[in-house]
Short mmCIF file of C-alpha atoms in Angstrom, two decimals:
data_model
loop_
_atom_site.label_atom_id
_atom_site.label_comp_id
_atom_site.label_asym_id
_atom_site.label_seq_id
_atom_site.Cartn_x
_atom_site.Cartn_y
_atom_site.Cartn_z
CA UNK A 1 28.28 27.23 0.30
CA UNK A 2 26.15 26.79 -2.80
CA UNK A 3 27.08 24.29 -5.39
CA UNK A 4 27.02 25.82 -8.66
CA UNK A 5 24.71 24.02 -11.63
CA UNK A 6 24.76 21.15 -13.06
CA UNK A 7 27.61 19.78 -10.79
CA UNK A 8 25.84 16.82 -10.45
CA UNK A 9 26.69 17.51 -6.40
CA UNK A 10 23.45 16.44 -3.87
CA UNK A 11 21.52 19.75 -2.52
CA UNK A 12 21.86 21.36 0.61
CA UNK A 13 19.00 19.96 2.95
CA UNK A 14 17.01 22.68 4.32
CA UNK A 15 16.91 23.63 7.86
CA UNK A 16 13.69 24.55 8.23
CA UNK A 17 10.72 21.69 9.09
CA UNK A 18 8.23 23.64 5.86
CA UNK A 19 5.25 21.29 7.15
CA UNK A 20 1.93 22.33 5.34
CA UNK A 21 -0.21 22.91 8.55
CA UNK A 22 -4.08 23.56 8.58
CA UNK A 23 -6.04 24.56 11.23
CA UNK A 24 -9.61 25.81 12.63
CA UNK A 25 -10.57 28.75 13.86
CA UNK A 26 -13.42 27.58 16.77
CA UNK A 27 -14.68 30.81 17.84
CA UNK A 28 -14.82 32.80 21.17
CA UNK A 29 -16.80 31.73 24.18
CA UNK A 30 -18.32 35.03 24.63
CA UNK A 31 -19.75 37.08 21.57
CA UNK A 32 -20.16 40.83 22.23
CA UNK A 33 -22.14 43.14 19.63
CA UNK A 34 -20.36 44.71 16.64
CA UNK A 35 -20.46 48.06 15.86
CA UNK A 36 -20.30 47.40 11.62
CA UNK A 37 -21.11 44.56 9.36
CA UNK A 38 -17.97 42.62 9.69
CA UNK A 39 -18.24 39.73 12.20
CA UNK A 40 -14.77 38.52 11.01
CA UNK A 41 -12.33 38.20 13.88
CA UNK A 42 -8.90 39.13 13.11
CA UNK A 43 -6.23 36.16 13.19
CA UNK A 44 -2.33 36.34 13.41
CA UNK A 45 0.10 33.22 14.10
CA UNK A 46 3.69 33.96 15.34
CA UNK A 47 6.00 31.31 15.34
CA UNK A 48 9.48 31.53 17.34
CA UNK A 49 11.25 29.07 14.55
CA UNK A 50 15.03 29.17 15.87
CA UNK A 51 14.79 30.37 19.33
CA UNK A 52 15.10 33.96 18.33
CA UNK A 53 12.36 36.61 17.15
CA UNK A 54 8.72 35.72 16.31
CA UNK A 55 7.97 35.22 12.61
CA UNK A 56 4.37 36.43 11.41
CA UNK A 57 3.17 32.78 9.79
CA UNK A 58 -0.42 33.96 9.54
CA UNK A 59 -2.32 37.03 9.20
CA UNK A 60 -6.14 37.02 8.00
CA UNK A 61 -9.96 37.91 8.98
CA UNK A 62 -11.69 34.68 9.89
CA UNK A 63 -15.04 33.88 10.45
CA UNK A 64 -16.11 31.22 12.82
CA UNK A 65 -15.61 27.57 11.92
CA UNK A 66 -13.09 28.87 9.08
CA UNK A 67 -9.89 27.09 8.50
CA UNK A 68 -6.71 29.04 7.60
CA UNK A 69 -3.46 27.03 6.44
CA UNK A 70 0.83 28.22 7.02
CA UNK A 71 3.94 26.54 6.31
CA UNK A 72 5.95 26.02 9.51
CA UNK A 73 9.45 27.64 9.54
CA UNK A 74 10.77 25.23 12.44
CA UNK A 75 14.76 25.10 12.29
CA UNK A 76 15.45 21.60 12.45
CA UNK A 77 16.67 20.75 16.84
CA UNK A 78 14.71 23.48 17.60
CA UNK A 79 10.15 23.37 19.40
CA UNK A 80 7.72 23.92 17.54
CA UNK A 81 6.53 27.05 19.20
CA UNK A 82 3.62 29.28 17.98
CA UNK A 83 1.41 32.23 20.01
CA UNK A 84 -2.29 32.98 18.41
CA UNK A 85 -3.31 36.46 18.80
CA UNK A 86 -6.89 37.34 18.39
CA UNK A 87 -8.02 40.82 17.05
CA UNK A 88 -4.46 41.94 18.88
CA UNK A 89 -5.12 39.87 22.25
CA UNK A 90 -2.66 36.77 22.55
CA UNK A 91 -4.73 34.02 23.27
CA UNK A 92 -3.31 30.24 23.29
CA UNK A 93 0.62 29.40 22.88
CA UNK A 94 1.82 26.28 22.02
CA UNK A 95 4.96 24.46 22.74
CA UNK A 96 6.10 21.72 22.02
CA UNK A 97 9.03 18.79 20.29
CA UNK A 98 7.78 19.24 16.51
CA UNK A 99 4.94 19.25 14.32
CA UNK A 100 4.70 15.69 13.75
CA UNK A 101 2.72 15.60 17.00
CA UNK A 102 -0.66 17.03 15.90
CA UNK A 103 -1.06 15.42 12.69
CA UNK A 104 -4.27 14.26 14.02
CA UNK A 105 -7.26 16.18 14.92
CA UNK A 106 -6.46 18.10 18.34
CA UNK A 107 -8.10 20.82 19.94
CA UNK A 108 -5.56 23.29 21.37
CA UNK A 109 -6.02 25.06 24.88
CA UNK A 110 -8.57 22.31 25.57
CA UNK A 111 -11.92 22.45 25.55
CA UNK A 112 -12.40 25.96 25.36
CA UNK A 113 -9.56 26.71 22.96
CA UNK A 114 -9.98 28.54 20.11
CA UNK A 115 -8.23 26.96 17.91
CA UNK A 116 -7.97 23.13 16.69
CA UNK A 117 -5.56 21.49 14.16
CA UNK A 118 -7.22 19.60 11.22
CA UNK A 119 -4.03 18.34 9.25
CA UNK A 120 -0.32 18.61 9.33
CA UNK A 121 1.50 17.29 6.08
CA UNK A 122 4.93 16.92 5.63
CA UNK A 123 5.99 16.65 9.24
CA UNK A 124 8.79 14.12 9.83
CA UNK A 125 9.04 12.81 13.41
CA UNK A 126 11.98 14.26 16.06
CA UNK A 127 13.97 12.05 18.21
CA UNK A 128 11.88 12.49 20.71
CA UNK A 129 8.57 11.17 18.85
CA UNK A 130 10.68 8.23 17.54
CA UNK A 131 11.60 7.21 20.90
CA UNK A 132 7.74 7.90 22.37
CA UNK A 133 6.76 5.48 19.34
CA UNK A 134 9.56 2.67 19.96
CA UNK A 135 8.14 2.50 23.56
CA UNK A 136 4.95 2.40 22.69
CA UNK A 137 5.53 -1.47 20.98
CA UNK A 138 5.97 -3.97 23.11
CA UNK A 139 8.50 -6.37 22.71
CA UNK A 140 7.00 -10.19 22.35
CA UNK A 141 9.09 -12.73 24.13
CA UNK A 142 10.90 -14.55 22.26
CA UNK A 143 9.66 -18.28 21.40
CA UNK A 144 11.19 -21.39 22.79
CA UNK A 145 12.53 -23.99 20.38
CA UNK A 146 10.92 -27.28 21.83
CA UNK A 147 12.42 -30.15 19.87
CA UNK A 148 10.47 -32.90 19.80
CA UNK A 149 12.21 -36.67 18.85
CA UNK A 150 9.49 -38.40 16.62
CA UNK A 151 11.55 -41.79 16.14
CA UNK A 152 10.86 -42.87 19.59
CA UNK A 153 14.84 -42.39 20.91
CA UNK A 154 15.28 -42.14 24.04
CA UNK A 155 18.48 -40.22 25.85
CA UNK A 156 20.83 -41.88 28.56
CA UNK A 157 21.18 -40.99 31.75
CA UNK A 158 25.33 -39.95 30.68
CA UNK A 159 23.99 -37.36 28.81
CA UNK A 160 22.53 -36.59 25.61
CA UNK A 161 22.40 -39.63 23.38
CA UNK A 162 20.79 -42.78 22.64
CA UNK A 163 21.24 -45.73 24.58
CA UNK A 164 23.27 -48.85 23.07
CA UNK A 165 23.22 -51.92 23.74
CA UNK A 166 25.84 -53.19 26.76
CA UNK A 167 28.75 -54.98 25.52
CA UNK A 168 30.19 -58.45 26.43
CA UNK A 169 33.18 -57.09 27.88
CA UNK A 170 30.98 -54.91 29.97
CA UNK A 171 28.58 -57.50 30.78
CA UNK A 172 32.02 -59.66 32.05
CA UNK A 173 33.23 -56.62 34.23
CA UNK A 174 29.84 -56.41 35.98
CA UNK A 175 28.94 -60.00 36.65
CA UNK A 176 33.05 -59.68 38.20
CA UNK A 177 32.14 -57.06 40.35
CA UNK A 178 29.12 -58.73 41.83
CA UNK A 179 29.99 -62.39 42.10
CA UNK A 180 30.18 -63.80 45.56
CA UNK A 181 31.63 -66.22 47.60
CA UNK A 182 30.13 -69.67 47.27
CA UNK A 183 31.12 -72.07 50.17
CA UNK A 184 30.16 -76.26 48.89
CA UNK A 185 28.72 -78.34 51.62
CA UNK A 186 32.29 -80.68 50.79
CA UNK A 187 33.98 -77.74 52.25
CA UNK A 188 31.85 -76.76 54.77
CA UNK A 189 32.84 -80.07 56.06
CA UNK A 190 36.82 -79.57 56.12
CA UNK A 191 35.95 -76.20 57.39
CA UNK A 192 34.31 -78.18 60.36
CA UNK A 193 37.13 -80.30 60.81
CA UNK A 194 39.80 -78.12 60.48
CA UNK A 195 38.42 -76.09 63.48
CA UNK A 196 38.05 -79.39 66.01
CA UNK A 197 41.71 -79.53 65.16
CA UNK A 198 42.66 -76.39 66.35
CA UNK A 199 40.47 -76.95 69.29
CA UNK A 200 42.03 -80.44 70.05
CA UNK A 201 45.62 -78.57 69.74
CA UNK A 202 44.49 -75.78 71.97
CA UNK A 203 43.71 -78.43 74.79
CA UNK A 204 46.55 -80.19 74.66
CA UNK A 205 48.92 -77.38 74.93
CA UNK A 206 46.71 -76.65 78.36
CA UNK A 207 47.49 -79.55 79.72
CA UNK A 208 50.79 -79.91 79.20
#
């Protein structure tokens, strides 16, 4: 559905990735004798961009240490998937999430690959990259609040608070609860007595 002009409607987004990708062309490892002039090697990039049939990105005559450039026609959910053919021979195929990936300087096949990527512009991370990059900071701990009490207050044992002073009704119920029994030397005395009574009365009764 196409929204017609000057609807003032937001455009479609496009499905395709259209990164600006530029890359190297290394050389071969082994260099066998040419028959003419031209010591061009013949380049073509195929790109499988929605899981279907292989679209020609590429196509060109490259000398070694050239660099050749193609827009990407990635559908949006789907790899980035591209096989390198040189002068008709497939050579390195690459797979993998998106182009975001190589935006730095990466040789491809390793370190006898023929190919390297210089630059990818354009490229907006997948899911997966987002995720890889989330992981890849690590989460400080969070800080502990440590609140220090400057004016010199100090917390009761009760819980959290300062200590008062006691009051007097306080003071009274302790100094209650801990008196103790005070016996006078007047009364130890009628204690004294009061028992030779009772031992008097206890001998009398035996005799009788």
């Amino acid at each position: 559905y196409l929204l017609p002009q000057n609807s003032g409607g937001f455009p479609k987004p496009s499905l395709r990735s259209n990164a600006f990708v530029t890359m190297v062309f290394l050389g071969k490892s082994v260099h066998l004798s040419h028959d003419d002039a031209d010591y061009r090697d013949e380049i073509r990039v195929y790109q499988q961009h929605c899981g279907g049939e292989n679209l020609c990105v590429y196509k060109g005559k490259l000398l070694e240490g050239e660099t050749f450039q193609f827009i990407s026609r990635r559908h949006h959910g789907f790899p980035f998937s591209l096989t390198f053919f040189l002068n008709g021979i497939q050579v390195d195929r690459l797979s993998c999430c998106c182009e975001y990936k190589h935006q730095k300087r990466s040789r491809l096949g390793g370190r006898h690959g023929y190919f390297g990527f210089l630059n990818v512009e354009g490229a907006s991370p997948c899911y997966r990259c987002i995720i890889a990059m989330t992981l890849d900071k690590k989460p400080s701990p969070p800080k502990r609040k440590i609140e220090e009490d400057h004016e010199g207050k100090h917390v009761g044992p009760w819980g959290n608070g300062v200590c008062s002073e006691p009051s007097k009704s306080s003071v009274e119920q302790k100094s209650s609860k801990s008196s103790v029994l005070v016996i006078l030397p007047s009364q130890e005395a009628s204690v004294e007595t009061i028992e030779d009574e009772m031992e008097t009365g206890q001998e009398y009764r035996e005799e009788e």
